[in-house]
PDB file of C-alpha atoms and ligand atoms in Angstrom:
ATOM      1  CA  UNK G   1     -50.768  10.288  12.109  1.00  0.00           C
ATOM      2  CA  UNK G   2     -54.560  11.181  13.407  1.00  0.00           C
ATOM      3  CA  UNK G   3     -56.787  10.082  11.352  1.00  0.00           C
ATOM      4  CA  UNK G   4     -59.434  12.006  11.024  1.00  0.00           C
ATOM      5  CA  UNK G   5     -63.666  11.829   9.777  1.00  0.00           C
ATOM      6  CA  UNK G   6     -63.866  12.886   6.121  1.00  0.00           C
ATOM      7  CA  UNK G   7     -60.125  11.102   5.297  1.00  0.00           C
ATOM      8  CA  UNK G   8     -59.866   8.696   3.177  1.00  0.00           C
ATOM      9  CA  UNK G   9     -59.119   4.764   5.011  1.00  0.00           C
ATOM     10  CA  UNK G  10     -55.780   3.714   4.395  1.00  0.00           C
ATOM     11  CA  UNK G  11     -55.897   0.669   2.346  1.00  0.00           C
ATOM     12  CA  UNK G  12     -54.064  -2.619   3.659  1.00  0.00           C
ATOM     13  CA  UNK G  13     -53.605  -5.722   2.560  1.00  0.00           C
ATOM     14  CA  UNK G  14     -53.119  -8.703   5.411  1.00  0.00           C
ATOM     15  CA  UNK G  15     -53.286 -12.162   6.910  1.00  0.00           C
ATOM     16  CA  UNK G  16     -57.137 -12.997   8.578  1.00  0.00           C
ATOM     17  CA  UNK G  17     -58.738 -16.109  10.032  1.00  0.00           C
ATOM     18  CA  UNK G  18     -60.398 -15.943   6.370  1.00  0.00           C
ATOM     19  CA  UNK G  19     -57.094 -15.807   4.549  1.00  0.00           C
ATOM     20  CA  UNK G  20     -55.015 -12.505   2.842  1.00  0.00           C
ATOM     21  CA  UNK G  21     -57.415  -9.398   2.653  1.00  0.00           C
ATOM     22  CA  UNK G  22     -56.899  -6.333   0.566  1.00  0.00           C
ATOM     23  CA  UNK G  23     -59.062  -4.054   2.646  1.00  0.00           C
ATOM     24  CA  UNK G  24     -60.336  -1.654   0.002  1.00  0.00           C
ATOM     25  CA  UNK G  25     -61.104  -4.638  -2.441  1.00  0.00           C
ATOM     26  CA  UNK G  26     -62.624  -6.408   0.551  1.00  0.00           C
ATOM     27  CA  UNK G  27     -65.125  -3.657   1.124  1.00  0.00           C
ATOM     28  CA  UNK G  28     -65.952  -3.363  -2.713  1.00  0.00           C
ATOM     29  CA  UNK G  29     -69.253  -0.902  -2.995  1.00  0.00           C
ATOM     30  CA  UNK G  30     -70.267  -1.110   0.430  1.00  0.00           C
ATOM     31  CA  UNK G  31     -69.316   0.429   4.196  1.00  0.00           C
ATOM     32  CA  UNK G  32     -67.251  -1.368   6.725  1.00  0.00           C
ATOM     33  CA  UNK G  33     -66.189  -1.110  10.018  1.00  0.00           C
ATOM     34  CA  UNK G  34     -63.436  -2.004  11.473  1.00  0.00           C
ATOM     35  CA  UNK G  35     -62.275  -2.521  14.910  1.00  0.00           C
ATOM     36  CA  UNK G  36     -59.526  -3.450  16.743  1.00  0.00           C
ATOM     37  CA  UNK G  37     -58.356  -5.352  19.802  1.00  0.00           C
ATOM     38  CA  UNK G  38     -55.705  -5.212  22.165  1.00  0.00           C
ATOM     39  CA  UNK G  39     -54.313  -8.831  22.284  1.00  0.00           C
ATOM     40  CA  UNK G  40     -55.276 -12.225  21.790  1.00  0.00           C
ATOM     41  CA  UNK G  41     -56.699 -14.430  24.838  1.00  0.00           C
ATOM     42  CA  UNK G  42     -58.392 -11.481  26.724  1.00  0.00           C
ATOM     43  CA  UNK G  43     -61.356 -11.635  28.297  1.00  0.00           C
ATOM     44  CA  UNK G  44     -63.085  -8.226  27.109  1.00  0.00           C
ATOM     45  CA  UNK G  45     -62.140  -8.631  23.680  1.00  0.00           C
ATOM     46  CA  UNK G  46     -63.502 -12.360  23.771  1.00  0.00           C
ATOM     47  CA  UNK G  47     -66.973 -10.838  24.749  1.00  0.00           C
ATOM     48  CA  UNK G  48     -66.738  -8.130  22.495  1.00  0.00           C
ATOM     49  CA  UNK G  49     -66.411 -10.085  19.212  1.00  0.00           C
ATOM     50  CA  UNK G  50     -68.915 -12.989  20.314  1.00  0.00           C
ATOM     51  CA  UNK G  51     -71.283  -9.851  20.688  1.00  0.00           C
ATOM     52  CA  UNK G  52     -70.532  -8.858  16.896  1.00  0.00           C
ATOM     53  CA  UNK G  53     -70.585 -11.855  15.393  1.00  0.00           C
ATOM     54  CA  UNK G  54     -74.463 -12.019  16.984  1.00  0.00           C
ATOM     55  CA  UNK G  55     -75.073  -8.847  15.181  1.00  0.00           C
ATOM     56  CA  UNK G  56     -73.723  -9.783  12.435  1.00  0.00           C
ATOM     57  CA  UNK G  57     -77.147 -10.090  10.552  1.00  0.00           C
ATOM     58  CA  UNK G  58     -77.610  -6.697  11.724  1.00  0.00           C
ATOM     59  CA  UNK G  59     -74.661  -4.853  10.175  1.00  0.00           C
ATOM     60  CA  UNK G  60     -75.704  -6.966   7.114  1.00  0.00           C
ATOM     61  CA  UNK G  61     -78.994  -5.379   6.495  1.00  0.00           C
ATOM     62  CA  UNK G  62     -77.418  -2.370   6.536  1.00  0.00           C
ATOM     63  CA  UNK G  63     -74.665  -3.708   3.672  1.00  0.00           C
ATOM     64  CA  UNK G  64     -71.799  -3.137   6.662  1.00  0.00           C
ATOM     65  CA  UNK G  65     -69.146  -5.324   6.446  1.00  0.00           C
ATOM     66  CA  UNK G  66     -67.622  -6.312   9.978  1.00  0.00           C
ATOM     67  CA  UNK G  67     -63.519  -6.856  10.450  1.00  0.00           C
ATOM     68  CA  UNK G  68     -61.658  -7.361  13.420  1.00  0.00           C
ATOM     69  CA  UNK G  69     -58.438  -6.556  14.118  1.00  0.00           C
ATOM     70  CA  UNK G  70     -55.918  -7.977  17.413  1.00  0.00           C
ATOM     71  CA  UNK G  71     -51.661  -7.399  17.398  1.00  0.00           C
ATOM     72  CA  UNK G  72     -51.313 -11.232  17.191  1.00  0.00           C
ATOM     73  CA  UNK G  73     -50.787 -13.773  14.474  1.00  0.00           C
ATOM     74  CA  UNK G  74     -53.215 -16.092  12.905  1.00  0.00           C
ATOM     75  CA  UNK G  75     -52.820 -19.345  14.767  1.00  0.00           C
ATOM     76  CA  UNK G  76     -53.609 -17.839  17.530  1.00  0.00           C
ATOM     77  CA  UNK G  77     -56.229 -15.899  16.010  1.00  0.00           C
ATOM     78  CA  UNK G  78     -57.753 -19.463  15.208  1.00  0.00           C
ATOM     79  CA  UNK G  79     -57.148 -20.515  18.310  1.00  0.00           C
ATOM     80  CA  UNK G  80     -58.998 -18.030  20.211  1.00  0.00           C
ATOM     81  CA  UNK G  81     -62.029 -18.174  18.059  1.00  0.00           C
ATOM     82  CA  UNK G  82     -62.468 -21.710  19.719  1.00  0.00           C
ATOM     83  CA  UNK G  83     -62.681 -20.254  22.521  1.00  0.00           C
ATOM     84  CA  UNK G  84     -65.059 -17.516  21.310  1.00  0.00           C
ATOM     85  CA  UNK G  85     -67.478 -20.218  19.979  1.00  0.00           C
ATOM     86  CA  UNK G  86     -66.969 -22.365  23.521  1.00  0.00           C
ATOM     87  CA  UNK G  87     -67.553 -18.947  25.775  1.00  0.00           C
ATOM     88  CA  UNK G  88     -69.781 -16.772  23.501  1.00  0.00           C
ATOM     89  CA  UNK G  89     -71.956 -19.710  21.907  1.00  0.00           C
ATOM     90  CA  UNK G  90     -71.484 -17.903  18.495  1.00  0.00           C
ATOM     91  CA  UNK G  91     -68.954 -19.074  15.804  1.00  0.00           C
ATOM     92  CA  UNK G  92     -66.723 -16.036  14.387  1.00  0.00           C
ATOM     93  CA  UNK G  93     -68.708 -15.263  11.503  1.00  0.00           C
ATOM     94  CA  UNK G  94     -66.475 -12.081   9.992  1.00  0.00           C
ATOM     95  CA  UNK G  95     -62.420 -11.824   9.714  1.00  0.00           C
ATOM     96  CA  UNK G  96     -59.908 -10.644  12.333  1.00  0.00           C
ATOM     97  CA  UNK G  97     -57.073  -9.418  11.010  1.00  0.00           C
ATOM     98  CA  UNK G  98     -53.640 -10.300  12.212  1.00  0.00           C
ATOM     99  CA  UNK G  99     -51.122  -7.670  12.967  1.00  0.00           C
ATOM    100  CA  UNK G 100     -47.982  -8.706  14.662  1.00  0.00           C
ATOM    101  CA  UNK G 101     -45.604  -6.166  12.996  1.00  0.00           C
ATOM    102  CA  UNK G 102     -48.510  -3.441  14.307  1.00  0.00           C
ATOM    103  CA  UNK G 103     -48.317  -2.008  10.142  1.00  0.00           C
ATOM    104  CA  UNK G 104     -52.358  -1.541  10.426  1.00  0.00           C
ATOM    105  CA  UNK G 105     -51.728  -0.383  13.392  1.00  0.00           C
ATOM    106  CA  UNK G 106     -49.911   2.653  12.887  1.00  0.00           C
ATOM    107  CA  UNK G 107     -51.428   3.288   9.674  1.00  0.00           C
ATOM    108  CA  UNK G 108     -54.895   3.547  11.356  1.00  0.00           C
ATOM    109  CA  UNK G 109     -53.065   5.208  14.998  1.00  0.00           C
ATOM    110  CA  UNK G 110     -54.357   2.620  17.175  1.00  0.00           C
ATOM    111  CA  UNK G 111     -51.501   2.561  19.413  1.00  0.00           C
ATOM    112  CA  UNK G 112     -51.307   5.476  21.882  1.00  0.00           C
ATOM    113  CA  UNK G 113     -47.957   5.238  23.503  1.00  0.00           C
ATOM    114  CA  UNK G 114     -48.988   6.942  26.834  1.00  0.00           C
ATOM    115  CA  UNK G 115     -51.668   4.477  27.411  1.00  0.00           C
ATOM    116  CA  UNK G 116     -50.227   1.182  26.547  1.00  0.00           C
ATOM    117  CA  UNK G 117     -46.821   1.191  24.010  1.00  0.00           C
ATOM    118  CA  UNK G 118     -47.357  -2.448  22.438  1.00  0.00           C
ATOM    119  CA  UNK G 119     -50.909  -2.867  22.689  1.00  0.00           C
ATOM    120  CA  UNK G 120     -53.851  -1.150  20.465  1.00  0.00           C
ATOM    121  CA  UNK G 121     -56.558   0.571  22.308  1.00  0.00           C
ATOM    122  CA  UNK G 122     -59.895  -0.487  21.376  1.00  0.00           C
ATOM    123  CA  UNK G 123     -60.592   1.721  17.885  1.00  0.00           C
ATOM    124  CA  UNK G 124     -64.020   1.642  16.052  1.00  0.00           C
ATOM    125  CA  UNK G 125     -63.351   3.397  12.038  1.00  0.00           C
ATOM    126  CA  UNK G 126     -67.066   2.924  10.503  1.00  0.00           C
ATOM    127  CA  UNK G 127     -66.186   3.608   6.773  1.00  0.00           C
ATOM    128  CA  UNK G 128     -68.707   4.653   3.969  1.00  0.00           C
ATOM    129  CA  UNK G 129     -68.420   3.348   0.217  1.00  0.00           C
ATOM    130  CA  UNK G 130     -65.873   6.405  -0.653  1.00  0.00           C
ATOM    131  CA  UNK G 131     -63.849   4.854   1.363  1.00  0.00           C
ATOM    132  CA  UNK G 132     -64.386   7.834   3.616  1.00  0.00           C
ATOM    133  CA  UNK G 133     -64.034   7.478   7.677  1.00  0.00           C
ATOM    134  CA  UNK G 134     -67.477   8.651   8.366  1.00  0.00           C
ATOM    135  CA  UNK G 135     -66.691   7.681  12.038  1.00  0.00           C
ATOM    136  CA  UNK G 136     -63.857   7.082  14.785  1.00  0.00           C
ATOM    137  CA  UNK G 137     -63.871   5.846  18.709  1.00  0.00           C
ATOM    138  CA  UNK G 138     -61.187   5.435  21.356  1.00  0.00           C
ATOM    139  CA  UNK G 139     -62.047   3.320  24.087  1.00  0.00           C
ATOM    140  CA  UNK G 140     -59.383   2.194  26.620  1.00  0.00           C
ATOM    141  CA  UNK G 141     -58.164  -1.615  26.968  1.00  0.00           C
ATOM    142  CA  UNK G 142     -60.701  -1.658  30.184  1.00  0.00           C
ATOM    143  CA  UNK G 143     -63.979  -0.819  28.821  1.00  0.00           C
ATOM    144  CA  UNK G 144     -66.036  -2.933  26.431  1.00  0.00           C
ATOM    145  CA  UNK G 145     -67.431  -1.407  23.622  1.00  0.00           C
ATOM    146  CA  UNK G 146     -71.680  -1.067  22.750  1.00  0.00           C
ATOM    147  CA  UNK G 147     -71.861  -2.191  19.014  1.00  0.00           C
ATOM    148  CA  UNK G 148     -75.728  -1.953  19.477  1.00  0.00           C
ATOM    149  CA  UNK G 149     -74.903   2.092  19.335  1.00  0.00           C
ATOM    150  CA  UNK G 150     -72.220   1.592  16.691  1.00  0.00           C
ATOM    151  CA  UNK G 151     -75.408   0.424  14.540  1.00  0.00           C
ATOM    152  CA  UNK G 152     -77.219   3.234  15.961  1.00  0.00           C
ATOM    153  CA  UNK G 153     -74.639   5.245  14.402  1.00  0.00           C
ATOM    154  CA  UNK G 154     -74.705   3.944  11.056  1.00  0.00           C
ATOM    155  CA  UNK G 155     -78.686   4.434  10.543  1.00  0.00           C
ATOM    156  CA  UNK G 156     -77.855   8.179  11.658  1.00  0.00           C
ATOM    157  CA  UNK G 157     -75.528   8.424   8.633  1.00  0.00           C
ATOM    158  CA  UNK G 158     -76.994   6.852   5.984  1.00  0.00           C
ATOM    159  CA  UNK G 159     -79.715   9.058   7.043  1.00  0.00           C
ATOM    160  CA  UNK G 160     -78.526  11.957   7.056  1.00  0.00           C
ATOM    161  CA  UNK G 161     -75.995  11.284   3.825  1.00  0.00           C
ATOM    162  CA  UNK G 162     -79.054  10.852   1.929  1.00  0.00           C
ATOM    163  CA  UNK G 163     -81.242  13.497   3.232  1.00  0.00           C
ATOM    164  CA  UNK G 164     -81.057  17.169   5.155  1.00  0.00           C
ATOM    165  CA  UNK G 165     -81.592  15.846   8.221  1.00  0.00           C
ATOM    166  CA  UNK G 166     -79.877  15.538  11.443  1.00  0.00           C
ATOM    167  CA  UNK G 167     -80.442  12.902  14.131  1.00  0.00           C
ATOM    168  CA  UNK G 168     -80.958  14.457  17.869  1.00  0.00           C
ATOM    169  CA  UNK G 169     -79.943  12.979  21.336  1.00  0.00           C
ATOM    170  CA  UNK G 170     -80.536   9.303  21.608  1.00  0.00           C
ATOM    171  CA  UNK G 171     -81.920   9.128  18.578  1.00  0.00           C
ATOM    172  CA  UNK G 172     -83.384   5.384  17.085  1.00  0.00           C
ATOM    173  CA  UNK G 173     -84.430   4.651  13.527  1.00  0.00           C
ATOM    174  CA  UNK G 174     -88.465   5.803  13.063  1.00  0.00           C
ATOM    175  CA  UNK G 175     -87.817   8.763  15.524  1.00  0.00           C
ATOM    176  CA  UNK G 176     -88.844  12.493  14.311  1.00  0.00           C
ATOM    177  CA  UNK G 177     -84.980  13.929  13.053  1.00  0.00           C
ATOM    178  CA  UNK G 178     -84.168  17.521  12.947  1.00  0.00           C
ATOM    179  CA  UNK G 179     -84.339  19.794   9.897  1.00  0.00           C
ATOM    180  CA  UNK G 180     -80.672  21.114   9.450  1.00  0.00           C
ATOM    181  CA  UNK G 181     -80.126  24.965   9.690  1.00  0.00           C
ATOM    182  CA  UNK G 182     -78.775  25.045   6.193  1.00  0.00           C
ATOM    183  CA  UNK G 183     -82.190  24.311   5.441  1.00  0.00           C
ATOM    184  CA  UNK G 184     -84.456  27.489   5.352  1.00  0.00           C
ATOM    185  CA  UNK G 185     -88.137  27.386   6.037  1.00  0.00           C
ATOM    186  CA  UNK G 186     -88.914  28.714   2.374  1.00  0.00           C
ATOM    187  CA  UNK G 187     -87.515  25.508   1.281  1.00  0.00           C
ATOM    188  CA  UNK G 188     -88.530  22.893   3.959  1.00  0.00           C
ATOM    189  CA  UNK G 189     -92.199  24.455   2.933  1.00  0.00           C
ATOM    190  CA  UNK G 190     -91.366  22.531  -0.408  1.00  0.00           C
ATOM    191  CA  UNK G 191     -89.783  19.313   1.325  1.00  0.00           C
ATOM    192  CA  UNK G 192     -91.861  19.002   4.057  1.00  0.00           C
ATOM    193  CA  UNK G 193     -95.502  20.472   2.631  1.00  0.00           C
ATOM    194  CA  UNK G 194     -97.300  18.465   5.641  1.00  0.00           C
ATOM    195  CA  UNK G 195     -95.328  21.044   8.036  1.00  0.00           C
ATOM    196  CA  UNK G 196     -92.859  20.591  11.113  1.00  0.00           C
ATOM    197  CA  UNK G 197     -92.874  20.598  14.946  1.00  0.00           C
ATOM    198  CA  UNK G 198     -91.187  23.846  15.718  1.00  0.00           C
ATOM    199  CA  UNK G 199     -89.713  24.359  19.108  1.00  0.00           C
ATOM    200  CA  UNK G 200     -87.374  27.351  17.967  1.00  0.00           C
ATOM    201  CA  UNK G 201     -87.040  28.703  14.837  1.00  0.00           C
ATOM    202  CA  UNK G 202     -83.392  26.637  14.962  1.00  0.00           C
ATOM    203  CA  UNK G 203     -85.185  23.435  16.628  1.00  0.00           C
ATOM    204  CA  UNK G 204     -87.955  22.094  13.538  1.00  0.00           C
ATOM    205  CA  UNK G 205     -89.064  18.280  13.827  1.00  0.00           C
ATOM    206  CA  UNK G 206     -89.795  16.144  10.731  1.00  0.00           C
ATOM    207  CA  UNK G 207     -90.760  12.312  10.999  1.00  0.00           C
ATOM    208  CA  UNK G 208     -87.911   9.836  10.065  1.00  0.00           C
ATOM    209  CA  UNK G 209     -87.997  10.363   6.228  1.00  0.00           C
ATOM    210  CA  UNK G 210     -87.381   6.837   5.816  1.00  0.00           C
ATOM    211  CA  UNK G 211     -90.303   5.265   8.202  1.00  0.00           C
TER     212      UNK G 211
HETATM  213  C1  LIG P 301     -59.395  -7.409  27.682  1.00  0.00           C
HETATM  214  O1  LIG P 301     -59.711  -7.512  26.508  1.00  0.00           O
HETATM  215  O2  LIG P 301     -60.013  -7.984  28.547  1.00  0.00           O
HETATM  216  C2  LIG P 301     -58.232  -6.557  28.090  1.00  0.00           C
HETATM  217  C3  LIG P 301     -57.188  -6.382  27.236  1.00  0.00           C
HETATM  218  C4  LIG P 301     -56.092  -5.610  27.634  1.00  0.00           C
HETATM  219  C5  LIG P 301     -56.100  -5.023  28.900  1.00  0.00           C
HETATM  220  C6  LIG P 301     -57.192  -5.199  29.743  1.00  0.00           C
HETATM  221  C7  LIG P 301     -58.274  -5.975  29.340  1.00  0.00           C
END
């Protein structure tokens, strides 16, 4: 089954290169993301998680835990992350999750049977404290994933989770957000007493609360 933004994560518990997780109690209090991989030993997905594991400070500072995810055991798991560290020049520096029985798999619908019926496409699930999916992408086996705009993402909804804001096109953290429409002018007179950038009555500018 789908699943969807605003469900709850299915909770898992598994074999990683750092040993059995129980994925709800391995997020505790904070957000996650998770993302998975079609196979072991290929060369997108090799470039793909040395590229994380660079950001890795990055999804930090934002209290995002990172956790990979590839249909093959965890020897060869270990094995490949040699060759991440020998190719990428980063050591893995989060868990990937093994999944030979695909359970994770179907829970979270990674496998879509007219694209590829063994293999996982290439699924992002960025989760929020509730446990909430907050956000899902399908990519295709082919096509290496931008994890610089999967952070981009997450500033957008912590954002706008904590304040009546939304983020517009392109958007980057310190960049004038939108006031939402639920928000009338009465009481963005209160929030915002400095004023807004009005470009229609529906289109009002703010600075990035949180500059
Ligand atoms: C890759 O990660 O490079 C890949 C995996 C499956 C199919 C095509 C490419």
């Amino acid at each position: 089954m789908a699943i969807r933004l605003g469900d709850t994560a299915p909770d898992f518990t598994a074999q990683s290169t750092e040993g059995e997780v129980h994925f709800h109690e391995w997020m505790g209090d904070g957000w996650a993301v998770l993302f998975s991989h079609p196979k072991d030993f290929t060369p997108v997905c090799t470039t793909e998680l040395g590229a994380v594991a660079k950001l890795k400070a990055e999804f930090d500072k934002r209290g995002v835990k990172v956790i990979g995810l590839s249909v093959d055991g965890v020897r060869d798991h270990e094995s490949w992350s040699r060759d991440i560290e020998e190719t990428q020049g980063v050591k893995l520096n989060f868990p990937l999750l093994a999944d030979p029985d695909r359970v994770i798999a179907d829970k979270y619908d990674m496998i879509h049977p007219n694209a590829n019926d063994t293999l996982t496409v290439r699924s992002v699930f960025v989760i929020d404290s509730a446990k909430k999916v907050r956000l899902t992408l399908t990519y295709p086996a082919s096509t290496g994933r931008n994890f610089t705009e999967i952070l981009r993402v997450i500033d957008s909804l912590k954002l706008t989770s904590e304040h009546k804001v939304a983020t517009p096109v392109n958007w980057k953290h310190g960049e004038d957000v939108i006031i939402v429409p639920a928000v009338t002018n009465e009481e963005a007179k209160k929030k915002y007493p400095q004023g807004w950038r009005e470009e229609k009555p529906y289109l009002r500018f703010v600075p990035d609360p949180t500059k």
